[in-house]
PDB file of C-alpha atoms in Angstrom:
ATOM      1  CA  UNK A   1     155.187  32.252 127.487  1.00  0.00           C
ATOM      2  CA  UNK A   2     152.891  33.378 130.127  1.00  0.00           C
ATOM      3  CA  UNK A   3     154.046  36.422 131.858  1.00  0.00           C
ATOM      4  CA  UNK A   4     155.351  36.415 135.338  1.00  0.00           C
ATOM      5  CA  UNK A   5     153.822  39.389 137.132  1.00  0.00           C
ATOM      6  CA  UNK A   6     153.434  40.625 140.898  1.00  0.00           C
ATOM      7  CA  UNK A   7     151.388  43.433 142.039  1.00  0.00           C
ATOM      8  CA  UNK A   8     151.258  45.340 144.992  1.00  0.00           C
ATOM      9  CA  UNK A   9     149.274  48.674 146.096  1.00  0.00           C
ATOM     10  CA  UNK A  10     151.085  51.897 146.856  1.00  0.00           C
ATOM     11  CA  UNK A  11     151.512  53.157 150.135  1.00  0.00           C
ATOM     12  CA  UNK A  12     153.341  56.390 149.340  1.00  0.00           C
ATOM     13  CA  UNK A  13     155.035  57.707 146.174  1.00  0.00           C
ATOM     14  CA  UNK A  14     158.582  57.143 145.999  1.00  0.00           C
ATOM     15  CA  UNK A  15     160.694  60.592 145.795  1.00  0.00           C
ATOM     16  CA  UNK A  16     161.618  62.036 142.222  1.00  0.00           C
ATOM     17  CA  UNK A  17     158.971  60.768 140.294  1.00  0.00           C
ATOM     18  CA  UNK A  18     159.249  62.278 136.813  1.00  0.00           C
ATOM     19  CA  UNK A  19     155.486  63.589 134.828  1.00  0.00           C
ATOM     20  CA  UNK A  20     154.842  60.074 133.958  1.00  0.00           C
ATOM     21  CA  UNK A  21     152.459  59.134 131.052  1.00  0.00           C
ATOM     22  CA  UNK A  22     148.765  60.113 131.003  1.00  0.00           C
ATOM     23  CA  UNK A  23     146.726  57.045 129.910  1.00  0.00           C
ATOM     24  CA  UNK A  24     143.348  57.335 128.985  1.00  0.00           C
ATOM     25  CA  UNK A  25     141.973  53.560 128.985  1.00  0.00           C
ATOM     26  CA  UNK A  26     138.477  52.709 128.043  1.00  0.00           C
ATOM     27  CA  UNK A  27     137.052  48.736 127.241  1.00  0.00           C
ATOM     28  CA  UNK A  28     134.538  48.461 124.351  1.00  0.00           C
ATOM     29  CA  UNK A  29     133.208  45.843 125.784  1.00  0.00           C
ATOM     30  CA  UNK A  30     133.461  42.902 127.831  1.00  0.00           C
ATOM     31  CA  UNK A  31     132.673  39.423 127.270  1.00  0.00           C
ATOM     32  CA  UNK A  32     131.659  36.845 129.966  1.00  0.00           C
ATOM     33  CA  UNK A  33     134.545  34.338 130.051  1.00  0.00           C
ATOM     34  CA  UNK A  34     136.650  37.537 130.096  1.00  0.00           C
ATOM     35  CA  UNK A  35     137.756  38.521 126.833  1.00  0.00           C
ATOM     36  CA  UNK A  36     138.094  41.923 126.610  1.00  0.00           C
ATOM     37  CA  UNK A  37     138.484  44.919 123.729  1.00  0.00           C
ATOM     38  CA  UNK A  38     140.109  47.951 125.204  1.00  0.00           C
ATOM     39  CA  UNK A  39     141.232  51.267 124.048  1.00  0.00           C
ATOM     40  CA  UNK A  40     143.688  53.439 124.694  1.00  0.00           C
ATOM     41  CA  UNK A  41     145.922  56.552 124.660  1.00  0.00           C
ATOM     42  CA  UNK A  42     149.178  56.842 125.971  1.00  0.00           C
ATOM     43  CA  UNK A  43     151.602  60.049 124.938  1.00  0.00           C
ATOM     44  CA  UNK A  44     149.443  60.912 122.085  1.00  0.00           C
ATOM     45  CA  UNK A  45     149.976  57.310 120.599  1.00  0.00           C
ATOM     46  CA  UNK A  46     146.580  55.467 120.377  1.00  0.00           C
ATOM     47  CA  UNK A  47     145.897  50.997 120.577  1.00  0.00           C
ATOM     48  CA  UNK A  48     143.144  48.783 120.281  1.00  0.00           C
ATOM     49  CA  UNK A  49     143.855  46.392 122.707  1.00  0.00           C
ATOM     50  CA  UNK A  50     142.118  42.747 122.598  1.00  0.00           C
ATOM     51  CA  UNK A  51     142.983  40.102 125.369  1.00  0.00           C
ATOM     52  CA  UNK A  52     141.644  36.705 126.257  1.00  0.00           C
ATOM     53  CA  UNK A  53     139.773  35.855 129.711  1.00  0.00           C
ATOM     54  CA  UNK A  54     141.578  34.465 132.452  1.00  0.00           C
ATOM     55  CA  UNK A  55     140.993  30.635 131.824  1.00  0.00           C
ATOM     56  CA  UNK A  56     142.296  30.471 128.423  1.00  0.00           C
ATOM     57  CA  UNK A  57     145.694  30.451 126.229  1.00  0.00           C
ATOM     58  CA  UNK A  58     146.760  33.844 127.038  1.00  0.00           C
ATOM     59  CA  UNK A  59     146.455  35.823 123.587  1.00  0.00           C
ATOM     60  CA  UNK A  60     146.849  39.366 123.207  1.00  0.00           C
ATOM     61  CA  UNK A  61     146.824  41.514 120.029  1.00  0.00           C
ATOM     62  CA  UNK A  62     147.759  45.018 120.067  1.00  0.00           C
ATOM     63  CA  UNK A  63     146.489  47.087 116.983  1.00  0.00           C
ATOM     64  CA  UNK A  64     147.455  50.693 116.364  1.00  0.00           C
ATOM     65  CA  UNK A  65     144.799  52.616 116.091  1.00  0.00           C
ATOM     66  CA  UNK A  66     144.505  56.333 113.740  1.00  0.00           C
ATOM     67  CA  UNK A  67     143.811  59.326 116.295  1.00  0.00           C
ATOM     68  CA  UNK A  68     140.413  60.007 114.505  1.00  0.00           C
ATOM     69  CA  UNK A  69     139.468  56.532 115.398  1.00  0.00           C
ATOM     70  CA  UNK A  70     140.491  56.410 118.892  1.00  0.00           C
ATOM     71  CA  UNK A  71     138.305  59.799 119.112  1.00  0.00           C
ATOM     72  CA  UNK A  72     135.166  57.982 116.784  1.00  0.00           C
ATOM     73  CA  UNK A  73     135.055  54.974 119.258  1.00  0.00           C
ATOM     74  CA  UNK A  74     135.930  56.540 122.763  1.00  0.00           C
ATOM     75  CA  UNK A  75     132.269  57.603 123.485  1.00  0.00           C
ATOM     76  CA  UNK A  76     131.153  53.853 122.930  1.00  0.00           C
ATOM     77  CA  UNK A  77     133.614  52.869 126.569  1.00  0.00           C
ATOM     78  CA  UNK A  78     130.902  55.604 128.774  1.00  0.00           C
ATOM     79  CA  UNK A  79     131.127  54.196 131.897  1.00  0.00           C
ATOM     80  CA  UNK A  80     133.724  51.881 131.324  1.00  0.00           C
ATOM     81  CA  UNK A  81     136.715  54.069 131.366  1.00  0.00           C
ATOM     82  CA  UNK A  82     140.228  54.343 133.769  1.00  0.00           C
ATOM     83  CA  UNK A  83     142.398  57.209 134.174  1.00  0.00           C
ATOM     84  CA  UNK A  84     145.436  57.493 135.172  1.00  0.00           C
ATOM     85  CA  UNK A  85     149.184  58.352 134.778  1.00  0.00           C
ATOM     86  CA  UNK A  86     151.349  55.811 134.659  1.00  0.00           C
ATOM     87  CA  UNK A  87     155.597  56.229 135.830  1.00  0.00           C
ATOM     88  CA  UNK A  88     158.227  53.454 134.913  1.00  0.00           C
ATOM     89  CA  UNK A  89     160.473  52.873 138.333  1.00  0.00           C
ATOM     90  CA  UNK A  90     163.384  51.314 138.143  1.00  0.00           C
ATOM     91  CA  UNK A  91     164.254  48.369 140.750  1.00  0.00           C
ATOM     92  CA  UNK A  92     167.461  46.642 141.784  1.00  0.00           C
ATOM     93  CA  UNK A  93     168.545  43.608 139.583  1.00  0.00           C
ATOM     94  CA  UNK A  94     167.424  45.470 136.037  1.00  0.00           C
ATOM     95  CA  UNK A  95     163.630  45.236 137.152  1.00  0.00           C
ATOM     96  CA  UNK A  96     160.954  48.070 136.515  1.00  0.00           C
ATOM     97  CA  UNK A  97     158.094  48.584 138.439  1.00  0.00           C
ATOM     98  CA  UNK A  98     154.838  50.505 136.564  1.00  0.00           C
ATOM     99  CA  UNK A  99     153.466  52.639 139.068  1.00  0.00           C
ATOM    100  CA  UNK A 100     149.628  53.491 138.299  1.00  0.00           C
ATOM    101  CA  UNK A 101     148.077  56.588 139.932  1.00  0.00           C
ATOM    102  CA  UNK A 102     145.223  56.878 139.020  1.00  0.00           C
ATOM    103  CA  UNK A 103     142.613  59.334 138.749  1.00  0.00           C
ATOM    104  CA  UNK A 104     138.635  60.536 138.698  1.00  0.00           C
ATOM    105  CA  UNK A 105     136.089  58.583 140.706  1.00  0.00           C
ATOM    106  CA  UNK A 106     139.225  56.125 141.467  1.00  0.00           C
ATOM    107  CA  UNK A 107     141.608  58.912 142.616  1.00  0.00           C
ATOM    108  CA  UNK A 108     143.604  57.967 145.637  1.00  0.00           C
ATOM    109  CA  UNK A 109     144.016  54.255 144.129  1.00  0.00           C
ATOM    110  CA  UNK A 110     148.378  53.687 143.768  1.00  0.00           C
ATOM    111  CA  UNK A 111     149.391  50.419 142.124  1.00  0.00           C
ATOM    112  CA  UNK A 112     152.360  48.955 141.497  1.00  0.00           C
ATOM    113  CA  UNK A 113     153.333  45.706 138.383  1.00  0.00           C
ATOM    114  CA  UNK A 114     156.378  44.634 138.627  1.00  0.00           C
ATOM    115  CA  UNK A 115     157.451  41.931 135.967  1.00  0.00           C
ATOM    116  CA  UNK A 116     159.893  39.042 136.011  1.00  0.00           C
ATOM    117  CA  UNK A 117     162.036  37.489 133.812  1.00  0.00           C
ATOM    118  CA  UNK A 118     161.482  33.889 135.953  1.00  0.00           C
ATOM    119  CA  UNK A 119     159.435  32.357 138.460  1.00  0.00           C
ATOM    120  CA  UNK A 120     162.825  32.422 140.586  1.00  0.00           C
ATOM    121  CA  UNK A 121     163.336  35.788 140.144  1.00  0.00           C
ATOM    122  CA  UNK A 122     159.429  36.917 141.073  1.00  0.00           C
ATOM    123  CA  UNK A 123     159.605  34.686 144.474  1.00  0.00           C
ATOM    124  CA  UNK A 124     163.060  36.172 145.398  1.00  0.00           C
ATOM    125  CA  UNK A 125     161.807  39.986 144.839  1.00  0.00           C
ATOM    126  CA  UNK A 126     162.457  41.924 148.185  1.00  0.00           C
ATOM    127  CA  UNK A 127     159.529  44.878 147.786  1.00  0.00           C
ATOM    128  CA  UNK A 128     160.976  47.795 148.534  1.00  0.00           C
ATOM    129  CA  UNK A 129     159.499  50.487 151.367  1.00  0.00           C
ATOM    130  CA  UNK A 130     156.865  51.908 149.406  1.00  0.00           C
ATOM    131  CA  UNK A 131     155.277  49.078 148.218  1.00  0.00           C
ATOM    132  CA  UNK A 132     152.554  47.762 150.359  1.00  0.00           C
ATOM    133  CA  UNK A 133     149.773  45.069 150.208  1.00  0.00           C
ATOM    134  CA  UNK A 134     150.451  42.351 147.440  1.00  0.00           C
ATOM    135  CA  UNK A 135     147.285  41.855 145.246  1.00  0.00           C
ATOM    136  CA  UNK A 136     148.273  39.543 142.742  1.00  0.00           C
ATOM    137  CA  UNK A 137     145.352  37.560 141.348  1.00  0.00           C
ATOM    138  CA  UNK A 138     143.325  40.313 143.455  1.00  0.00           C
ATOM    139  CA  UNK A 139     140.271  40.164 140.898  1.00  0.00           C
ATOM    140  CA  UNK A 140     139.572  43.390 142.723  1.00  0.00           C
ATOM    141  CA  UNK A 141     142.528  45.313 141.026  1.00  0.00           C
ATOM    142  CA  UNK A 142     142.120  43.854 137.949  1.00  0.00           C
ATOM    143  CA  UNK A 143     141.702  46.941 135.070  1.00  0.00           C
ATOM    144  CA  UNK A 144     138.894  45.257 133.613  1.00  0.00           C
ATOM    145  CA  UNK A 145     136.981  45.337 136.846  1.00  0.00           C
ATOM    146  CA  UNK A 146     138.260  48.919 138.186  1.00  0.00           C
ATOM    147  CA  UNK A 147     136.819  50.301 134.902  1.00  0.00           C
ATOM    148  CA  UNK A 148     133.682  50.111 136.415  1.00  0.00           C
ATOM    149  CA  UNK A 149     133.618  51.177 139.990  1.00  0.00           C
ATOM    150  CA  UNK A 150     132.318  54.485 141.155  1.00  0.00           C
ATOM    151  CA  UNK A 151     134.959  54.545 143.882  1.00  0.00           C
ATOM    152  CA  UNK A 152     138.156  53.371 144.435  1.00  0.00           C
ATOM    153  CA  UNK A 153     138.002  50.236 146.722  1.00  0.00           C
ATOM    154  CA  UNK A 154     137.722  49.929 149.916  1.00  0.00           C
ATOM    155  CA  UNK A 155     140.917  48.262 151.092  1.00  0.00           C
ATOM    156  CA  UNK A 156     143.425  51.093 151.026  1.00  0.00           C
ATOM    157  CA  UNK A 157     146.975  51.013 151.002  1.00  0.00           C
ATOM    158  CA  UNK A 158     148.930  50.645 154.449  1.00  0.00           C
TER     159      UNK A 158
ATOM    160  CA  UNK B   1     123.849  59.175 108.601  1.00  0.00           C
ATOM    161  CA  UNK B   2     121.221  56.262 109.566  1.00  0.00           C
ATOM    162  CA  UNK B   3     121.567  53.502 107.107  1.00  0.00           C
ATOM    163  CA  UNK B   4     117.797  52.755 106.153  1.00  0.00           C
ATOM    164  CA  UNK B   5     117.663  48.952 105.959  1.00  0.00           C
ATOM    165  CA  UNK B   6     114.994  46.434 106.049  1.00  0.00           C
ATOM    166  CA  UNK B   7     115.313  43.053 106.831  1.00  0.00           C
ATOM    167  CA  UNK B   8     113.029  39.374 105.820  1.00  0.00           C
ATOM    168  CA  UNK B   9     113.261  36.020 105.810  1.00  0.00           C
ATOM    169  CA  UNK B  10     113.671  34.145 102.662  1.00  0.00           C
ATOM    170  CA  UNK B  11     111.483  31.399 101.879  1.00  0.00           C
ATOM    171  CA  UNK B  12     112.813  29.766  98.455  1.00  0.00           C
ATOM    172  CA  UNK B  13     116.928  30.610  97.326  1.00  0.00           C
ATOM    173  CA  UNK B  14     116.274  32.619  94.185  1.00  0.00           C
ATOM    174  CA  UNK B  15     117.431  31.164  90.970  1.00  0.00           C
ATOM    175  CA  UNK B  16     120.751  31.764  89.519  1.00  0.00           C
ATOM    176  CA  UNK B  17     122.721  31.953  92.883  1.00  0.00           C
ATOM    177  CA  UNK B  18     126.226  32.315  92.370  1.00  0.00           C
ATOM    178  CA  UNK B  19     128.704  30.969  94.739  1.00  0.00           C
ATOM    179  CA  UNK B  20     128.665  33.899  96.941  1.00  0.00           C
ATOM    180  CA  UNK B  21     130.867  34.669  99.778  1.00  0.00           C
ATOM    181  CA  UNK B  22     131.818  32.485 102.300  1.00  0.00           C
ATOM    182  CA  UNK B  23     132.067  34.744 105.662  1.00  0.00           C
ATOM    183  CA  UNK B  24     133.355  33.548 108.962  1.00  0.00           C
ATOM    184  CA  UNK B  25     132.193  36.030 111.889  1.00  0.00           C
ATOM    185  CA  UNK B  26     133.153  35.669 115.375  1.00  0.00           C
ATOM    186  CA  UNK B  27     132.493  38.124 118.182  1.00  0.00           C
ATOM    187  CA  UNK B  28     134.949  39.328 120.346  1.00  0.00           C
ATOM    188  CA  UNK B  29     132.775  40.838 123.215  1.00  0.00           C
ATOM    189  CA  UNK B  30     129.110  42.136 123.573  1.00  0.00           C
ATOM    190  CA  UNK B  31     128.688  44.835 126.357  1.00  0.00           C
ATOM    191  CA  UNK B  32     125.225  45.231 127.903  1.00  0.00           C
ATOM    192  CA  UNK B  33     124.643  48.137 126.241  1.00  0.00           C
ATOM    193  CA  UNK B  34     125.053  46.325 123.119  1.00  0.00           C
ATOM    194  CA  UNK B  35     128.699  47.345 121.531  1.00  0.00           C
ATOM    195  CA  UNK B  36     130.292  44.826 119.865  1.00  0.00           C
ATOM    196  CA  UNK B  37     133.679  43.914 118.464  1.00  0.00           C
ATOM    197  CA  UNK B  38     133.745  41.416 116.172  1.00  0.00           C
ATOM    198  CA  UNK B  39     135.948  39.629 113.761  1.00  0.00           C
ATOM    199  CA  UNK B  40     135.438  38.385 110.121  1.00  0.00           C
ATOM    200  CA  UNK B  41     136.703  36.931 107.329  1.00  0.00           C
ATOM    201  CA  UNK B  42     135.447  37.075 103.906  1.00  0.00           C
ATOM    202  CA  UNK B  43     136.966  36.391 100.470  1.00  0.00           C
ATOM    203  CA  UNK B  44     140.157  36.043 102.083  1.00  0.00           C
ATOM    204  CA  UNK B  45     140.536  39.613 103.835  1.00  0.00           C
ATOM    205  CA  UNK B  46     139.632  39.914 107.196  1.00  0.00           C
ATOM    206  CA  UNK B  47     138.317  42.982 109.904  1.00  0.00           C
ATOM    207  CA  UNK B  48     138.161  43.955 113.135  1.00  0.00           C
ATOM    208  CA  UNK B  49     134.608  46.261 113.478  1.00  0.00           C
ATOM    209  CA  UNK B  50     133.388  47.635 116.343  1.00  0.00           C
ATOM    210  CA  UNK B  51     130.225  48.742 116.532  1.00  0.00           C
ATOM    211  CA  UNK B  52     127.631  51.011 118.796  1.00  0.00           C
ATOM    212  CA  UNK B  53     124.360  49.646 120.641  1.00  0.00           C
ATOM    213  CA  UNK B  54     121.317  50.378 119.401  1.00  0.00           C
ATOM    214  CA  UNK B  55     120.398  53.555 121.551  1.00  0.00           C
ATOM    215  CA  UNK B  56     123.462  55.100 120.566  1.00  0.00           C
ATOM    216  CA  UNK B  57     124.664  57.991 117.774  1.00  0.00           C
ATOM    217  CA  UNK B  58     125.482  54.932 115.631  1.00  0.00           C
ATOM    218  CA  UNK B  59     129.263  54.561 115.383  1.00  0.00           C
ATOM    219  CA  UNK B  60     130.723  51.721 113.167  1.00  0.00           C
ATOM    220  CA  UNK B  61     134.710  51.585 112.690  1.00  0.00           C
ATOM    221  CA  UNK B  62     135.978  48.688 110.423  1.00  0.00           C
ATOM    222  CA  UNK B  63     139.863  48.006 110.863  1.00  0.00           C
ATOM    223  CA  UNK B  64     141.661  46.170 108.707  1.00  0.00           C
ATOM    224  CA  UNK B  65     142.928  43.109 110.462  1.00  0.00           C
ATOM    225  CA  UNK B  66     146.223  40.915 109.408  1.00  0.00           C
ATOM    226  CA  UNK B  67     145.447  37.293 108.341  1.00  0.00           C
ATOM    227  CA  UNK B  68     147.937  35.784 111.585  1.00  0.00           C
ATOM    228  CA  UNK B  69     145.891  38.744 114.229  1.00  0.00           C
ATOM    229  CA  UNK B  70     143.047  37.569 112.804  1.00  0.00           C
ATOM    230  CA  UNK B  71     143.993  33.376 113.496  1.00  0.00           C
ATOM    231  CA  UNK B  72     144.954  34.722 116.943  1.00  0.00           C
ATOM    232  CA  UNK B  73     141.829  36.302 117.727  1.00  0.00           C
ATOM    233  CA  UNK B  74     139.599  33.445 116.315  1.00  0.00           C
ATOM    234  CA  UNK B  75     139.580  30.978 119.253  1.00  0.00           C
ATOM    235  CA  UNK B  76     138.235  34.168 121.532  1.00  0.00           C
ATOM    236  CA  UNK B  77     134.946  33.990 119.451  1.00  0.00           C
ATOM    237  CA  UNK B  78     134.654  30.365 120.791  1.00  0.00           C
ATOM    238  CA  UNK B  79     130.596  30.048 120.847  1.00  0.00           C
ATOM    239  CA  UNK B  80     129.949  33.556 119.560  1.00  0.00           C
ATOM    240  CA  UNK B  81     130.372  32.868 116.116  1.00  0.00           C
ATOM    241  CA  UNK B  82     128.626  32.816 112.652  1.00  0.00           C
ATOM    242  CA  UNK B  83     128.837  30.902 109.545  1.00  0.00           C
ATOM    243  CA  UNK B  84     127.459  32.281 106.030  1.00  0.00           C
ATOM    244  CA  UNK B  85     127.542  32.348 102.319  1.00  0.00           C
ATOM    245  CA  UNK B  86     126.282  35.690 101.739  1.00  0.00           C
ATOM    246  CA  UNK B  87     124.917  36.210  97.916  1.00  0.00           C
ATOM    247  CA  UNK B  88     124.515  39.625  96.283  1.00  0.00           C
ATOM    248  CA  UNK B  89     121.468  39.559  94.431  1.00  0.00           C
ATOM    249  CA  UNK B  90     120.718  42.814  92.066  1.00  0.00           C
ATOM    250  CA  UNK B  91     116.972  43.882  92.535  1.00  0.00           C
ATOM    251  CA  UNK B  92     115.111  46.494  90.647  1.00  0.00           C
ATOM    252  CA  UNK B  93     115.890  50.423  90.843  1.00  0.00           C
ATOM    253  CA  UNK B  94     118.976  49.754  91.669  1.00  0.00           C
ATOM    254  CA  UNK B  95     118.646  47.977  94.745  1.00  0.00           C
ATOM    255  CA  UNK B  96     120.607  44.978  95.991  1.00  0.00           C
ATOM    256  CA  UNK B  97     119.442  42.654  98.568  1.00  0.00           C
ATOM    257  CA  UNK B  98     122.109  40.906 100.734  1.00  0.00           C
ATOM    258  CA  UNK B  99     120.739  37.468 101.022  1.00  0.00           C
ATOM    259  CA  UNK B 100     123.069  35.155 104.168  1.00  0.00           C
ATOM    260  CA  UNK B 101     122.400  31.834 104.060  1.00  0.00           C
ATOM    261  CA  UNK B 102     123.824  30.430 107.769  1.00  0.00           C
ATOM    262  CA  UNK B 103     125.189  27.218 108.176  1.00  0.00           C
ATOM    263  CA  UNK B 104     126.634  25.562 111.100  1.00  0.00           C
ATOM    264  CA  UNK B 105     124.033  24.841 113.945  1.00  0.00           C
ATOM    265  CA  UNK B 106     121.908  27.673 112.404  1.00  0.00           C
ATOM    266  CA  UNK B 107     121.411  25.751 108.680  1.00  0.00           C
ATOM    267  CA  UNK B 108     117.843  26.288 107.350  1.00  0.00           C
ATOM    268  CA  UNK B 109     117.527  30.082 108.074  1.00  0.00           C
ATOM    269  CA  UNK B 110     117.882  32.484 104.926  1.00  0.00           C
ATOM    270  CA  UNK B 111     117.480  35.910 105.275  1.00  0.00           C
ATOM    271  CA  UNK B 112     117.965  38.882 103.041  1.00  0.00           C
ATOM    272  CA  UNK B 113     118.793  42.275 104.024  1.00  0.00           C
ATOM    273  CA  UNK B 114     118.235  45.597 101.523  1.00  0.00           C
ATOM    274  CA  UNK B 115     119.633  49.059 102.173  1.00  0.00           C
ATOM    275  CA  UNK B 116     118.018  51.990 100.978  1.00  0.00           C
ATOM    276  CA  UNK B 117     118.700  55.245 100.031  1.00  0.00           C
ATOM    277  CA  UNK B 118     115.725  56.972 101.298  1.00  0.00           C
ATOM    278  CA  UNK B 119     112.424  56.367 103.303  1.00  0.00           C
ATOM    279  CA  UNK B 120     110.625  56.534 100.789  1.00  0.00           C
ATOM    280  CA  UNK B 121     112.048  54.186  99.015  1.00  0.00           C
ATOM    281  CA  UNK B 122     112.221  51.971 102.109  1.00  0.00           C
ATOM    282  CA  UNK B 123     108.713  52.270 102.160  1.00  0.00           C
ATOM    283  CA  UNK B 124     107.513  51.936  98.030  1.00  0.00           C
ATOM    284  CA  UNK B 125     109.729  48.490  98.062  1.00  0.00           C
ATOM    285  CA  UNK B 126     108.069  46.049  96.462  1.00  0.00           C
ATOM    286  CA  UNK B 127     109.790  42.536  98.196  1.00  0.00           C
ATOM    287  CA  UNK B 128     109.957  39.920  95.030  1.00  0.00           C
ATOM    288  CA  UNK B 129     108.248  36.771  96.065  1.00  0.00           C
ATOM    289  CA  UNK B 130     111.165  35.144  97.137  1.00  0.00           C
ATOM    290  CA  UNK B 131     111.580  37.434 100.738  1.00  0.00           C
ATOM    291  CA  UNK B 132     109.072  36.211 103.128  1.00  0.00           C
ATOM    292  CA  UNK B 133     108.395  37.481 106.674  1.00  0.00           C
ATOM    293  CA  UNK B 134     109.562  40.812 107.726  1.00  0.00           C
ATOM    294  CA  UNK B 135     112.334  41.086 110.566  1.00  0.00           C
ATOM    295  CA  UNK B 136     113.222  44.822 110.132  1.00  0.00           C
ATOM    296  CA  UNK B 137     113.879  45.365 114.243  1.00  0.00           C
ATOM    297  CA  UNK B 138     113.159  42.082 115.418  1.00  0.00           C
ATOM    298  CA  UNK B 139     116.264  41.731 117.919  1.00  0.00           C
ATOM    299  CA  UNK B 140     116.147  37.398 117.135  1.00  0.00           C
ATOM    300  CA  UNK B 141     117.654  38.084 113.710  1.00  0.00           C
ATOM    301  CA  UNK B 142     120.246  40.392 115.098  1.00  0.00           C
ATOM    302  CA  UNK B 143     123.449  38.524 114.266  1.00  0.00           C
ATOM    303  CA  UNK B 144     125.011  39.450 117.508  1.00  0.00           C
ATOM    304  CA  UNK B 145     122.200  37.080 119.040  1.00  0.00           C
ATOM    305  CA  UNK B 146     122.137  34.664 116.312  1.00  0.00           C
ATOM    306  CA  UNK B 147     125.992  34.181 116.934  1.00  0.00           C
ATOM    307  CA  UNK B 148     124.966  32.548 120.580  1.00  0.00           C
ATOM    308  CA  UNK B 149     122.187  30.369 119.785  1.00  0.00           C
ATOM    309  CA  UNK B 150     122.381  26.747 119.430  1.00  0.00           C
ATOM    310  CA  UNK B 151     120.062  26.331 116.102  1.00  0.00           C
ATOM    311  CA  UNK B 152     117.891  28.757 113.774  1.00  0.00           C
ATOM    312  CA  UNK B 153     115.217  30.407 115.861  1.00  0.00           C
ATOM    313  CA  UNK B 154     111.842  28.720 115.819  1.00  0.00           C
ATOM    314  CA  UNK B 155     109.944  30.668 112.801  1.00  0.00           C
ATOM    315  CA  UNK B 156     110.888  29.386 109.863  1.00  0.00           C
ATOM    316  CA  UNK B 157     110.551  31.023 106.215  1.00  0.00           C
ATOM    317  CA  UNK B 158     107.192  30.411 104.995  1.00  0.00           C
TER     318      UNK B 158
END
């Protein structure tokens, strides 16, 4: 089942945001109809990440990766990397948005995902105050493509 | 360490070819600055590898991959993908020459591929008459560009 996402940039942090999760995400490499490998690191745990392009079935695999490989293979994403630190927001009706903030040459970039358990429930969602521009389907935002800016882009939120 | 390889054409099968191993290679995603992920299956088992460009510290991880991960994954390799038998054929001094015959659109082209353990012995190899032409370097007979071509490049063995 495809998923049902929105996403939205930041315009200001909500109050009592907890630590959050550092990621460190880096793509191996990417292919031109869009498939992509990825890895990362979230709270120590490591994945190897592989996803389909945009215009196909929508497969993803998730593989656990061993620490020493994360560390062999990280060098190999050099210039195709994200940081950032990542905080889990709970919404009204049981919904959670992911709140990206993320960091290094992109620092100052806020984004939002919110997911939905039906197309209903996505069209009905009432953003709350400090979520700003919607930029679903904004290729822009897309991870893939952020990886490998030198700045975070130009349209900022508010 | 550098693996010390060299690679040739093949211009007659040698005699007494087993049935070999039937592999089934697909890549995931090339980046420009040549790493690769790539699937295969041979004899049944099947791996993930990722693997540096060429003007990198070499890295090469090989993860085990799941047969129903690997079925998953295989439609992403859509027109990035090799067929072979590859034969293990013993050679003298202990040497063993990796000879791929490809099928699919790239039937006809035979090559053989022999690791050794030092330069010098790179260098004293005597190639039995069945290796023709030397590729050692030549970026054609790189599988990750052999996986997007249509039919065997134009040189033929011989």
């Amino acid at each position: 089942m495809p998923e049902i996402e929105r996403k939205f940039l930041v315009t200001a942090l909500p109050d009592g945001l907890g630590e959050g999760d550092a990621i460190d995400q880096g793509y191996l490499a990417i292919a031109p109809d869009g498939v992509e490998t990825r890895i990362r690191r979230r709270a120590g745990a490591a994945t190897l990440t592989v996803k389909s392009g945009p215009a196909m079935i929508r497969v993803e695999e998730e593989i656990p990766l061993e620490a020493a490989r994360f560390d062999a293979l990280w060098p190999l994403t050099e210039g195709r990397r994200l940081e950032k630190v990542r905080h889990l927001i709970p919404l009204e009706h049981g919904l959670t948005a992911e709140l990206d903030v993320y960091g290094g040459v992109l620092a100052g970039l806020l984004t939002a995902e919110i997911e939905f358990p039906s197309e209903a429930a996505a069209r009905d969602f009432s953003p709350p105050p400090w979520l700003g521009e919607e930029v679903t389907g904004d290729a822009t935002y897309a991870n893939q493509n952020l990886a490998t800016l030198t700045a975070a882009p130009g349209r900022r939120p508010g």
